[in-house]
Coordinates of C-alpha atoms in Angstrom, one line a residue:
M1 CA -0.1 0.0 0.0
T2 CA 1.4 3.4 -1.0
S3 CA 0.2 6.8 0.1
Q4 CA 1.4 10.3 -0.4
V5 CA 2.5 12.2 2.7
S6 CA 4.7 15.2 3.4
S7 CA 6.1 16.8 6.6
P8 CA 5.9 20.6 7.0
A9 CA 9.7 20.8 6.2
E10 CA 9.1 18.7 3.0
Q11 CA 6.2 20.9 1.9
A12 CA 8.2 24.0 2.4
D13 CA 11.0 22.6 0.2
G14 CA 8.7 21.2 -2.4
A15 CA 9.8 17.6 -2.0
V16 CA 7.5 14.8 -3.0
V17 CA 7.3 12.0 -0.4
G18 CA 5.9 8.6 -0.7
E19 CA 5.6 6.2 2.3
Q20 CA 6.1 2.4 2.1
R21 CA 4.4 0.6 5.0
K22 CA 6.5 -2.3 6.2
P23 CA 5.4 -5.5 8.1
A24 CA 4.9 -5.1 11.8
G25 CA 8.1 -4.7 13.7
A26 CA 10.0 -3.3 10.7
K27 CA 10.8 0.3 10.2
D28 CA 9.1 2.4 7.5
V29 CA 11.0 3.5 4.5
R30 CA 9.8 6.8 2.9
R31 CA 10.7 7.9 -0.6
L32 CA 11.8 11.5 -1.1
D33 CA 12.7 13.3 -4.3
R34 CA 15.3 15.4 -2.7
V35 CA 16.9 16.1 0.7
I36 CA 19.0 18.9 2.1
I37 CA 21.3 17.9 5.0
R38 CA 23.7 20.2 7.0
F39 CA 26.5 18.9 9.2
A40 CA 27.6 21.5 11.8
G41 CA 30.2 21.5 14.6
D42 CA 33.5 23.0 15.8
S43 CA 36.1 23.5 13.1
G44 CA 37.9 20.6 14.7
D45 CA 34.9 18.2 14.6
G46 CA 35.6 17.0 11.1
M47 CA 32.4 18.4 9.6
Q48 CA 34.0 19.0 6.2
L49 CA 35.4 15.4 6.0
T50 CA 32.0 14.1 7.1
G51 CA 30.1 16.1 4.5
D52 CA 32.7 15.1 1.8
R53 CA 32.3 11.5 2.6
F54 CA 28.5 11.6 2.5
T55 CA 28.8 13.5 -0.7
S56 CA 31.0 10.9 -2.3
E57 CA 28.8 8.0 -1.4
T58 CA 25.8 10.1 -2.7
A59 CA 27.6 10.7 -6.0
S60 CA 28.5 7.0 -6.4
F61 CA 24.8 6.2 -5.8
G62 CA 23.9 8.3 -8.8
N63 CA 22.0 11.2 -7.3
D64 CA 22.4 14.7 -8.6
L65 CA 23.9 16.9 -5.9
S66 CA 25.2 20.3 -5.0
T67 CA 27.2 21.2 -1.9
L68 CA 28.1 24.3 0.2
P69 CA 31.0 24.0 2.6
N70 CA 31.1 26.9 5.1
F71 CA 34.0 27.3 7.5
P72 CA 35.7 29.9 9.7
A73 CA 38.9 31.7 8.4
E74 CA 40.8 30.8 11.6
I75 CA 42.9 27.7 11.5
R76 CA 41.4 26.8 14.8
A77 CA 38.8 29.1 16.2
P78 CA 38.0 29.0 19.9
A79 CA 36.2 25.7 20.6
G80 CA 32.4 25.9 21.3
T81 CA 32.1 29.6 20.0
L82 CA 29.8 30.9 17.2
P83 CA 32.7 32.2 15.1
G84 CA 34.2 28.7 15.3
V85 CA 31.3 26.8 13.7
S86 CA 32.1 24.8 10.6
S87 CA 29.2 23.4 8.5
F88 CA 28.7 21.4 5.3
Q89 CA 25.4 21.5 3.4
L90 CA 24.5 18.9 0.8
H91 CA 21.4 18.9 -1.4
F92 CA 20.9 15.5 -3.3
A93 CA 18.0 14.5 -5.5
D94 CA 16.5 12.1 -8.0
H95 CA 16.3 14.9 -10.5
D96 CA 18.3 17.8 -11.9
I97 CA 19.1 20.4 -9.2
L98 CA 21.2 23.5 -9.3
T99 CA 21.9 24.9 -5.7
P100 CA 22.8 23.5 -2.3
G101 CA 19.3 24.3 -1.2
D102 CA 17.7 27.1 0.8
A103 CA 16.6 25.4 4.0
P104 CA 18.0 22.1 5.3
N105 CA 15.6 19.2 6.0
V106 CA 18.1 17.8 8.5
L107 CA 20.6 19.4 10.8
V108 CA 23.3 17.5 12.7
A109 CA 24.5 19.8 15.5
M110 CA 27.6 18.6 17.3
N111 CA 27.4 21.3 20.1
P112 CA 25.3 24.2 21.3
A113 CA 27.2 26.7 19.0
A114 CA 26.4 24.6 16.0
L115 CA 22.8 24.6 16.9
K116 CA 22.5 28.2 17.6
A117 CA 24.4 29.3 14.5
N118 CA 22.2 27.3 12.2
I119 CA 18.7 27.0 13.8
D120 CA 17.3 30.1 12.1
D121 CA 17.8 28.4 8.7
M122 CA 15.8 25.4 9.7
P123 CA 12.0 25.2 8.6
R124 CA 9.5 24.0 11.0
G125 CA 9.2 20.2 10.9
A126 CA 12.8 19.7 10.0
E127 CA 14.9 16.9 11.7
I128 CA 17.4 18.1 14.2
I129 CA 20.0 15.6 15.6
V130 CA 22.0 17.0 18.5
N131 CA 25.0 15.7 20.4
T132 CA 23.6 15.9 23.9
D133 CA 26.9 15.2 25.5
E134 CA 28.2 18.7 24.5
F135 CA 25.2 20.5 26.0
T136 CA 26.8 21.3 29.3
K137 CA 26.0 24.4 31.3
R138 CA 29.3 26.0 30.4
A139 CA 29.1 25.2 26.7
M140 CA 25.6 26.6 26.5
Q141 CA 26.4 29.8 28.4
K142 CA 29.3 30.4 26.0
V143 CA 26.9 30.9 23.2
G144 CA 24.2 32.7 25.2
Y145 CA 21.8 30.0 26.1
A146 CA 20.3 30.8 29.6
T147 CA 18.5 27.5 29.6
S148 CA 18.9 24.3 27.7
P149 CA 17.2 24.5 24.2
L150 CA 16.7 20.7 24.4
E151 CA 14.4 21.2 27.4
D152 CA 12.8 24.7 27.3
G153 CA 10.4 24.0 24.5
S154 CA 12.1 26.3 22.0
L155 CA 12.6 23.3 19.6
D156 CA 9.1 21.9 19.9
G157 CA 8.3 22.8 16.3
Y158 CA 11.1 20.5 15.1
N159 CA 11.6 16.7 15.1
L160 CA 14.3 16.7 17.7
H161 CA 16.6 13.6 18.2
P162 CA 18.8 13.9 21.2
V163 CA 21.7 11.5 20.8
P164 CA 24.7 11.2 23.1
L165 CA 27.1 10.9 20.2
T166 CA 30.3 11.3 22.1
T167 CA 29.4 8.7 24.9
M168 CA 28.2 6.2 22.3
T169 CA 31.3 6.6 20.2
V170 CA 33.6 6.1 23.3
E171 CA 31.5 3.0 24.3
A172 CA 31.8 1.6 20.7
L173 CA 35.6 2.0 20.8
K174 CA 36.3 0.7 24.4
E175 CA 38.0 -2.4 22.9
F176 CA 40.6 -0.3 21.2
D177 CA 43.7 1.0 23.0
L178 CA 42.7 4.7 22.7
S179 CA 42.5 7.4 25.2
R180 CA 39.1 8.9 25.7
K181 CA 40.1 12.1 23.8
E182 CA 41.3 10.0 20.9
A183 CA 38.1 8.0 20.8
E184 CA 36.0 11.1 20.9
R185 CA 37.5 12.3 17.7
S186 CA 35.6 9.6 15.9
K187 CA 32.2 10.9 16.8
N188 CA 31.9 12.5 13.3
M189 CA 32.2 9.0 11.8
F190 CA 29.4 7.8 14.2
A191 CA 27.2 10.6 13.0
L192 CA 28.1 9.8 9.3
G193 CA 27.1 6.1 10.0
L194 CA 23.8 7.2 11.4
L195 CA 23.0 9.5 8.5
S196 CA 24.2 6.8 6.0
W197 CA 21.6 4.5 7.5
M198 CA 18.8 7.1 7.5
Y199 CA 19.3 7.9 3.8
H200 CA 20.4 4.4 2.5
R201 CA 23.8 5.6 1.4
P202 CA 26.5 3.0 0.4
T203 CA 29.1 2.4 3.0
E204 CA 31.8 0.4 1.2
G205 CA 33.5 3.6 -0.2
T206 CA 33.8 5.3 3.2
E207 CA 35.4 2.2 4.8
K208 CA 37.9 2.0 1.9
F209 CA 38.6 5.6 2.3
L210 CA 39.2 5.3 6.1
T211 CA 41.5 2.3 5.5
S212 CA 43.5 4.3 2.9
K213 CA 43.6 7.6 4.8
F214 CA 44.9 5.9 8.0
A215 CA 47.1 3.2 6.3
K216 CA 50.0 4.0 8.4
K217 CA 47.9 4.0 11.6
P218 CA 45.8 0.7 11.2
D219 CA 44.5 1.1 14.7
I220 CA 43.0 4.5 14.1
A221 CA 41.5 3.3 10.7
A222 CA 39.9 0.4 12.5
A223 CA 38.5 2.6 15.3
N224 CA 36.9 5.0 12.7
I225 CA 35.4 2.2 10.8
A226 CA 34.1 0.7 14.0
A227 CA 32.6 4.2 15.0
F228 CA 31.0 4.4 11.5
R229 CA 29.5 0.9 11.7
A230 CA 28.2 1.7 15.3
G231 CA 26.4 4.7 14.1
W232 CA 24.8 2.7 11.2
N233 CA 23.8 0.0 13.7
F234 CA 22.3 2.6 16.1
G235 CA 20.0 3.9 13.4
E236 CA 18.9 0.4 12.6
T237 CA 18.1 -0.6 16.1
T238 CA 17.0 2.6 18.1
E239 CA 13.3 3.4 18.5
D240 CA 14.1 7.1 18.1
F241 CA 14.6 6.8 14.4
A242 CA 11.5 4.9 13.2
V243 CA 11.8 6.0 9.6
S244 CA 14.5 5.9 7.0
Y245 CA 14.5 7.6 3.7
E246 CA 15.2 6.7 0.0
V247 CA 16.3 9.1 -2.7
A248 CA 16.4 7.3 -6.0
P249 CA 19.3 7.9 -8.5
A250 CA 18.8 10.8 -10.9
T251 CA 18.7 8.5 -13.9
K252 CA 17.0 11.2 -16.1
A253 CA 19.0 14.1 -15.1
F254 CA 22.2 13.3 -16.8
P255 CA 23.2 12.6 -20.5
P256 CA 24.9 9.2 -20.9
G257 CA 28.5 9.2 -19.9
V258 CA 31.0 8.6 -17.1
Y259 CA 30.5 10.9 -14.2
R260 CA 32.4 11.8 -11.1
N261 CA 31.9 14.2 -8.2
I262 CA 34.0 17.4 -8.6
S263 CA 34.7 20.6 -6.8
G264 CA 35.2 23.9 -8.7
N265 CA 38.9 24.3 -7.9
L266 CA 39.6 20.5 -8.9
A267 CA 37.7 21.0 -12.2
L268 CA 39.7 24.2 -12.8
A269 CA 42.9 22.4 -12.3
Y270 CA 41.9 19.5 -14.6
G271 CA 40.9 22.1 -17.2
L272 CA 44.3 23.7 -17.1
I273 CA 46.0 20.4 -17.5
A274 CA 43.7 19.6 -20.4
A275 CA 44.4 23.0 -22.0
S276 CA 48.1 22.4 -21.8
R277 CA 47.8 19.0 -23.4
Q278 CA 45.5 20.3 -26.2
A279 CA 48.0 23.1 -26.8
D280 CA 51.0 20.7 -26.6
L281 CA 52.5 23.2 -24.2
P282 CA 54.1 22.6 -20.7
L283 CA 51.9 24.0 -18.0
F284 CA 53.5 26.4 -15.5
L285 CA 51.9 27.7 -12.3
G286 CA 53.5 30.5 -10.4
S287 CA 51.5 31.1 -7.3
Y288 CA 51.5 32.2 -3.7
P289 CA 49.0 30.3 -1.3
I290 CA 45.8 32.3 -0.6
T291 CA 42.3 31.2 0.4
P292 CA 40.3 30.0 -1.5
A293 CA 42.7 29.4 -4.4
S294 CA 45.3 27.3 -2.7
D295 CA 43.7 24.0 -3.7
I296 CA 44.6 24.6 -7.3
L297 CA 48.3 24.8 -6.4
H298 CA 48.0 21.7 -4.3
E299 CA 46.3 19.8 -7.1
L300 CA 48.6 20.8 -10.0
S301 CA 51.7 19.9 -7.9
K302 CA 50.6 16.3 -8.2
H303 CA 50.7 16.1 -11.9
K304 CA 54.4 16.3 -13.0
N305 CA 53.6 13.3 -15.2
F306 CA 51.6 15.7 -17.4
G307 CA 54.4 18.2 -17.8
V308 CA 53.1 20.5 -15.1
R309 CA 55.5 22.7 -13.1
T310 CA 54.3 24.4 -10.0
F311 CA 56.3 27.1 -8.2
Q312 CA 55.2 28.3 -4.8
A313 CA 56.7 31.7 -4.7
E314 CA 57.7 33.9 -1.7
D315 CA 54.9 36.4 -2.5
E316 CA 52.2 37.3 -5.0
I317 CA 54.4 39.5 -7.1
A318 CA 57.1 36.9 -7.5
G319 CA 54.4 34.3 -8.4
I320 CA 53.0 36.2 -11.3
G321 CA 56.5 37.4 -12.3
A322 CA 57.6 33.8 -12.7
A323 CA 54.5 32.9 -14.6
L324 CA 55.1 35.8 -17.1
G325 CA 58.7 34.6 -17.5
A326 CA 57.3 31.1 -18.3
A327 CA 54.9 32.6 -20.9
F328 CA 57.9 34.3 -22.5
G329 CA 59.6 30.9 -22.5
G330 CA 56.8 29.2 -24.3
S331 CA 54.7 27.6 -21.5
L332 CA 51.0 27.8 -20.9
A333 CA 51.5 30.1 -17.9
V334 CA 49.0 30.5 -15.0
T335 CA 49.0 32.4 -11.7
T336 CA 46.2 31.8 -9.2
T337 CA 45.1 34.1 -6.4
S338 CA 42.2 35.8 -4.8
G339 CA 41.2 39.6 -4.7
P340 CA 44.0 40.8 -2.3
G341 CA 46.6 39.0 -4.5
V342 CA 45.2 40.5 -7.7
A343 CA 45.9 44.0 -6.2
L344 CA 49.5 43.0 -5.7
K345 CA 49.8 41.5 -9.3
S346 CA 48.3 44.4 -11.1
E347 CA 51.6 45.9 -12.2
T348 CA 52.8 42.7 -13.7
I349 CA 49.4 42.2 -15.4
G350 CA 49.9 45.5 -17.1
L351 CA 53.3 44.3 -18.1
A352 CA 51.7 41.3 -19.7
V353 CA 49.3 43.6 -21.6
S354 CA 52.3 45.5 -22.9
L355 CA 54.3 42.4 -23.9
E356 CA 51.2 40.7 -25.4
L357 CA 51.9 37.3 -24.0
P358 CA 49.4 34.6 -23.1
L359 CA 48.9 34.4 -19.3
L360 CA 45.9 33.1 -17.3
I361 CA 45.1 35.0 -14.1
V362 CA 42.8 32.9 -12.0
D363 CA 41.0 34.9 -9.4
I364 CA 38.9 32.9 -6.9
Q365 CA 37.0 35.7 -5.5
R366 CA 36.2 36.1 -1.8
G367 CA 34.7 38.7 0.5
G368 CA 36.5 42.0 0.7
P369 CA 37.8 44.6 0.8
S370 CA 41.4 44.1 2.0
T371 CA 41.6 40.6 3.5
G372 CA 38.0 40.8 4.2
L373 CA 36.2 37.4 4.6
P374 CA 38.8 34.9 3.5
T375 CA 36.4 31.8 3.6
K376 CA 33.2 33.5 2.3
T377 CA 32.1 34.2 -1.2
E378 CA 31.6 37.3 -3.2
Q379 CA 31.6 38.6 -6.9
A380 CA 33.2 41.9 -6.2
D381 CA 36.4 41.7 -8.3
L382 CA 34.7 42.3 -11.6
L383 CA 35.7 46.0 -12.0
Q384 CA 39.1 45.2 -10.6
A385 CA 39.6 42.7 -13.3
M386 CA 38.3 45.1 -15.9
Y387 CA 40.1 48.3 -14.9
G388 CA 42.4 47.5 -11.9
R389 CA 45.6 48.5 -13.7
N390 CA 47.3 51.9 -14.6
G391 CA 46.8 53.1 -18.1
E392 CA 44.7 51.6 -20.7
A393 CA 45.3 47.9 -20.1
P394 CA 42.4 45.8 -21.5
V395 CA 42.1 42.2 -20.4
P396 CA 39.5 39.6 -21.4
V397 CA 37.4 38.2 -18.6
V398 CA 35.8 34.8 -18.5
A399 CA 33.6 33.5 -15.6
P400 CA 32.4 29.9 -15.0
R401 CA 28.9 29.3 -13.7
T402 CA 29.0 26.1 -11.8
P403 CA 31.7 24.0 -10.2
A404 CA 31.8 21.5 -13.1
D405 CA 31.8 24.4 -15.6
C406 CA 35.1 25.5 -14.2
F407 CA 36.7 22.9 -16.4
D408 CA 35.3 24.4 -19.6
A409 CA 35.9 27.9 -18.5
A410 CA 39.6 27.1 -18.0
L411 CA 39.8 25.7 -21.6
E412 CA 38.1 28.8 -22.9
A413 CA 40.3 31.2 -21.1
A414 CA 43.4 29.3 -22.5
R415 CA 41.9 29.4 -26.0
I416 CA 41.6 33.2 -25.8
A417 CA 45.1 33.7 -24.2
L418 CA 46.9 31.6 -26.8
A419 CA 45.0 32.7 -29.9
Y420 CA 45.2 36.4 -29.1
R421 CA 48.4 36.6 -27.1
T422 CA 47.0 38.3 -24.2
P423 CA 46.6 37.8 -20.5
V424 CA 43.1 36.6 -19.5
F425 CA 41.2 36.8 -16.2
L426 CA 39.3 33.7 -15.1
L427 CA 36.9 34.8 -12.3
S428 CA 35.7 32.0 -10.2
D429 CA 34.6 32.5 -6.5
G430 CA 34.7 30.7 -3.1
Y431 CA 31.2 29.3 -3.7
L432 CA 32.1 27.5 -6.9
A433 CA 35.7 26.7 -5.7
N434 CA 34.5 24.7 -2.6
G435 CA 31.2 23.5 -3.8
S436 CA 30.8 20.3 -5.9
E437 CA 28.5 18.6 -8.3
P438 CA 28.5 15.6 -10.8
W439 CA 30.7 16.2 -13.7
R440 CA 30.6 14.2 -17.0
I441 CA 34.2 13.3 -17.9
P442 CA 34.6 14.5 -21.6
E443 CA 35.9 12.3 -24.4
L444 CA 39.2 13.5 -25.9
D445 CA 37.6 14.3 -29.2
E446 CA 35.3 16.8 -27.4
L447 CA 38.2 19.0 -26.3
P448 CA 39.1 22.0 -28.4
D449 CA 42.3 22.1 -30.5
L450 CA 44.5 24.7 -28.9
A451 CA 47.6 24.1 -30.9
V452 CA 49.8 27.2 -31.3
Q453 CA 52.5 28.1 -33.9
F454 CA 55.6 29.8 -32.6
A455 CA 57.5 32.2 -34.8
Q456 CA 60.0 30.3 -36.9
G457 CA 62.0 33.1 -38.7
P458 CA 61.9 36.5 -40.3
N459 CA 58.4 37.8 -41.0
H460 CA 59.0 41.2 -42.6
T461 CA 60.9 42.5 -45.6
L462 CA 62.5 45.9 -45.4
G463 CA 62.6 48.4 -48.3
D464 CA 66.0 47.3 -49.2
G465 CA 65.0 43.7 -49.4
T466 CA 66.4 42.6 -46.0
E467 CA 64.2 40.0 -44.2
V468 CA 63.9 40.8 -40.5
F469 CA 61.8 39.7 -37.5
W470 CA 59.2 42.2 -36.3
P471 CA 57.9 41.1 -32.9
Y472 CA 54.8 43.3 -33.2
K473 CA 53.8 42.5 -36.7
R474 CA 50.2 41.3 -36.2
D475 CA 47.9 38.6 -37.5
P476 CA 45.4 40.5 -39.6
H477 CA 42.5 38.5 -38.1
T478 CA 43.3 38.3 -34.4
L479 CA 45.8 41.2 -34.1
A480 CA 47.9 38.8 -32.2
R481 CA 51.7 39.3 -32.3
P482 CA 54.2 36.5 -33.1
W483 CA 55.2 34.3 -30.1
A484 CA 58.9 34.0 -30.4
L485 CA 60.7 31.5 -28.1
P486 CA 63.9 32.9 -26.6
G487 CA 67.1 31.4 -28.0
T488 CA 65.6 31.0 -31.5
P489 CA 68.2 32.3 -34.0
G490 CA 67.1 35.4 -35.8
L491 CA 64.2 36.2 -33.5
E492 CA 66.0 38.5 -31.0
H493 CA 63.8 41.4 -29.9
R494 CA 63.4 43.8 -27.0
I495 CA 60.9 43.2 -24.1
G496 CA 59.9 45.5 -21.2
G497 CA 57.2 47.7 -20.0
I498 CA 58.2 50.9 -21.9
E499 CA 56.0 51.6 -24.9
K500 CA 57.0 49.6 -28.1
Q501 CA 57.1 50.9 -31.7
D502 CA 54.5 49.3 -33.9
G503 CA 56.0 46.4 -35.8
T504 CA 59.7 46.6 -34.8
G505 CA 59.2 46.6 -31.0
N506 CA 61.7 49.3 -30.4
I507 CA 61.3 51.7 -27.5
S508 CA 59.1 54.6 -28.7
Y509 CA 57.9 57.8 -27.0
D510 CA 56.2 59.0 -30.1
P511 CA 52.7 60.3 -29.2
A512 CA 51.0 59.1 -32.4
N513 CA 52.6 55.6 -32.0
H514 CA 51.4 55.4 -28.4
D515 CA 47.9 56.3 -29.5
F516 CA 48.0 53.7 -32.2
M517 CA 49.3 50.9 -29.8
V518 CA 46.7 51.7 -27.1
R519 CA 43.9 51.5 -29.6
T520 CA 45.3 48.4 -31.3
R521 CA 45.5 46.6 -27.9
Q522 CA 42.0 47.6 -27.1
A523 CA 40.8 46.5 -30.7
K524 CA 42.4 43.1 -30.2
V525 CA 40.3 42.5 -27.0
D526 CA 37.2 44.0 -28.6
G527 CA 37.6 41.7 -31.6
I528 CA 37.9 38.4 -29.6
T529 CA 35.4 35.9 -31.1
V530 CA 32.9 34.8 -28.3
P531 CA 29.6 32.9 -28.8
D532 CA 26.4 35.0 -28.8
L533 CA 24.5 35.2 -25.7
E534 CA 21.7 32.5 -25.4
V535 CA 18.4 33.5 -24.0
D536 CA 16.0 31.1 -22.3
D537 CA 12.6 32.7 -23.0
P538 CA 9.9 30.1 -23.8
D539 CA 6.9 32.4 -23.1
G540 CA 7.8 35.7 -24.7
A541 CA 8.5 37.4 -21.3
K542 CA 8.8 41.2 -20.8
T543 CA 11.3 40.8 -18.0
L544 CA 14.9 39.4 -18.3
V545 CA 17.1 38.3 -15.5
L546 CA 20.7 38.6 -16.4
G547 CA 23.5 36.9 -14.4
W548 CA 27.1 36.0 -14.5
G549 CA 29.4 33.6 -12.6
S550 CA 28.1 31.5 -9.7
T551 CA 24.7 33.2 -9.5
Y552 CA 23.6 30.8 -12.3
G553 CA 22.3 28.2 -9.9
P554 CA 20.2 30.3 -7.7
I555 CA 18.9 32.4 -10.6
T556 CA 17.9 29.3 -12.7
A557 CA 16.2 27.7 -9.6
A558 CA 14.3 30.9 -9.0
V559 CA 13.3 31.1 -12.6
R560 CA 12.0 27.5 -12.5
R561 CA 9.9 28.4 -9.5
L562 CA 8.3 31.3 -11.1
R563 CA 7.6 29.5 -14.4
A564 CA 6.0 26.6 -12.4
A565 CA 3.8 29.2 -10.8
G566 CA 2.7 30.5 -14.3
Q567 CA 4.9 33.5 -14.5
A568 CA 6.7 34.5 -17.7
I569 CA 10.3 35.4 -17.3
A570 CA 13.4 35.2 -19.6
Q571 CA 16.9 34.3 -18.4
A572 CA 20.4 34.8 -19.9
H573 CA 23.8 34.2 -18.3
L574 CA 27.1 35.7 -19.3
R575 CA 30.3 33.7 -19.5
H576 CA 32.3 36.4 -21.4
L577 CA 32.4 39.7 -19.5
N578 CA 35.1 41.3 -21.7
P579 CA 34.3 41.5 -24.5
F580 CA 30.6 41.1 -24.0
P581 CA 28.9 38.9 -26.6
H582 CA 28.1 41.0 -29.7
N583 CA 24.4 40.4 -29.5
L584 CA 24.1 41.5 -25.8
G585 CA 22.8 45.0 -26.7
A586 CA 20.2 43.7 -29.0
V587 CA 19.0 41.1 -26.4
L588 CA 18.7 43.8 -23.7
K589 CA 16.6 46.1 -25.9
Q590 CA 14.0 43.3 -26.4
Y591 CA 12.8 43.5 -22.8
D592 CA 10.9 46.1 -20.8
K593 CA 12.8 45.3 -17.7
V594 CA 16.3 43.9 -17.0
V595 CA 17.3 42.6 -13.4
I596 CA 20.8 41.8 -12.6
P597 CA 21.4 39.9 -9.3
E598 CA 25.0 40.0 -8.1
M599 CA 27.0 39.3 -5.0
N600 CA 28.4 42.8 -5.0
L601 CA 26.8 46.3 -5.1
G602 CA 26.1 46.3 -8.9
Q603 CA 29.3 46.0 -10.8
L604 CA 27.9 44.2 -13.9
A605 CA 24.8 46.5 -13.8
T606 CA 27.2 49.5 -13.8
L607 CA 29.0 48.1 -17.0
V608 CA 25.7 47.3 -18.7
R609 CA 24.1 50.7 -18.0
A610 CA 27.2 52.6 -19.2
K611 CA 27.7 50.5 -22.4
Y612 CA 24.2 49.9 -23.5
L613 CA 22.2 52.8 -21.8
V614 CA 19.7 50.2 -20.4
D615 CA 18.1 51.0 -17.1
A616 CA 19.1 47.6 -15.6
H617 CA 17.8 47.0 -12.0
S618 CA 20.3 45.6 -9.5
H619 CA 19.6 43.1 -6.8
N620 CA 22.7 42.9 -4.5
Q621 CA 23.9 40.8 -1.7
V622 CA 27.2 41.0 0.1
N623 CA 26.9 38.8 3.2
G624 CA 29.4 36.3 2.2
M625 CA 26.9 33.6 1.2
P626 CA 25.3 32.7 -2.1
F627 CA 21.7 33.8 -3.0
K628 CA 18.8 31.6 -2.0
A629 CA 16.4 30.6 -4.8
E630 CA 13.3 31.5 -2.7
Q631 CA 14.7 35.0 -2.1
L632 CA 15.5 35.6 -5.8
A633 CA 12.1 34.2 -6.8
T634 CA 10.4 36.8 -4.6
V635 CA 12.5 39.7 -6.0
L636 CA 11.9 38.6 -9.6
K637 CA 8.2 38.3 -8.9
E638 CA 8.1 41.8 -7.6
A639 CA 10.0 43.0 -10.8
I640 CA 7.4 41.2 -13.1
D641 CA 4.5 42.7 -11.2
D642 CA 5.9 46.3 -10.9

């Protein structure tokens, strides 16, 4: 017998729930179409690892998924405090999804701070699992609880599950020769086992992971596996959890292919490697560690077998200086950073513009200004990428829209840099960098051909018939100058930041020549071939929502909600921000109203208004977190009705 039921939390999230009734004595299994889970605890409680393992098992099961890691900037914030709370949110479904979700269905709170920091995000009827062992009087007072929230009725609107996670973990590991403190560290694995039982996640992958991770400490590996199994068994046997849940694989959400779960930074690193192979060039990364870009340096350092060379410099300036030198030497050169590092690299980016060499500047944006919010996300470096250099120094700008799309965006940025001999900005952000989703591994024949032709000899004939090499004699189609490898006989030429003479590359202070070179460099960027902007408008809407970068997921989810409610709204999303697609102006003029949501104070809107004289309406957020789909849907509905 099957009946349709839904809890208040599931109704709020739009989930469809089916209940299967089991024989007497057996637990019910309910089928959901999607679930949002958030793990939260101290930054030392292993919440990121717990979330990552649950995500990996979910990916292997075949669900579509989207994740949102959220952690403090401090390496080890004070234990039990609100600033020290680390969380990991996972949204998984049996259909195509786009965001980590607005409101969690389930919260696992390892201490009072984790509960207080996250309770406002929980809808009524949600499941809340708390580690009661940590709800001591001192711990509760530390975060402002005068009375225990587990006893004062403040959580009556939720399905509260008090579980002594620490005590049960220590009890499960008593046969191991571990101190109590060492045993307590495995409580995150106990929680992971419990959630794995609740949502029918595979367990083999996690056990293999633990065996591998602690290969040099087999006792620790065995203890963590035992804690994981104990959590699973607790869910199976306790009366407190009378129901488990199934979320079927998303078989219709994905085109055929081989998939893996991937984060934005990992996808970007793979994209850079693929670009270097498709260009048949060695890949060089000159970088200085900075959150949230450091993972790219870490990953690329593992791939020397693909001809990748990584250089961890002493500072940001040295990192980009080395990368520019590698570009001069014939490598696909990359430097990675975040906003504060871009500021330090700006002079060398200008030098790369003057030298007209291919160089990728990867900016994983974070909250600012200055050092700002290192572990939070923002989109506030767009104008810095466009104009943050002295003089007229135009640079193309490309922005990925999802974690998996970082792979394709890296290939596109490399295409532009190599074909047009120019530095290129790749603007990702912390939300994309740390978030993850399924990614279809492309076939080799799907990758673009990025092959380049180095200068081989003289390319110009003087009036007296002498054949010479002119380093600034341009391709008539791309305006790119020749790429001459140092040491090639006959290709000697000057480099440096002082203005060059057109053609010869000699130093020139001539006003007319400078005017010509400035306009030529601008024309080269303006003439870059980029695809036309695609518009999703099935109903002939009068309102267009225009986005860029990581706002794609929340915007698309909001648009889906509005269309499901019978509203007509069009959507377009920019990958190329400099130059804009050639049809952007025509697209904007087709609509009575244009709304641009951004995680800044209106930087794209400023550019659109200035260039196209369109009264674009901004919707801005700068709280360090991505937009919520419900919030955007409300804003867009108001724009349609206005």
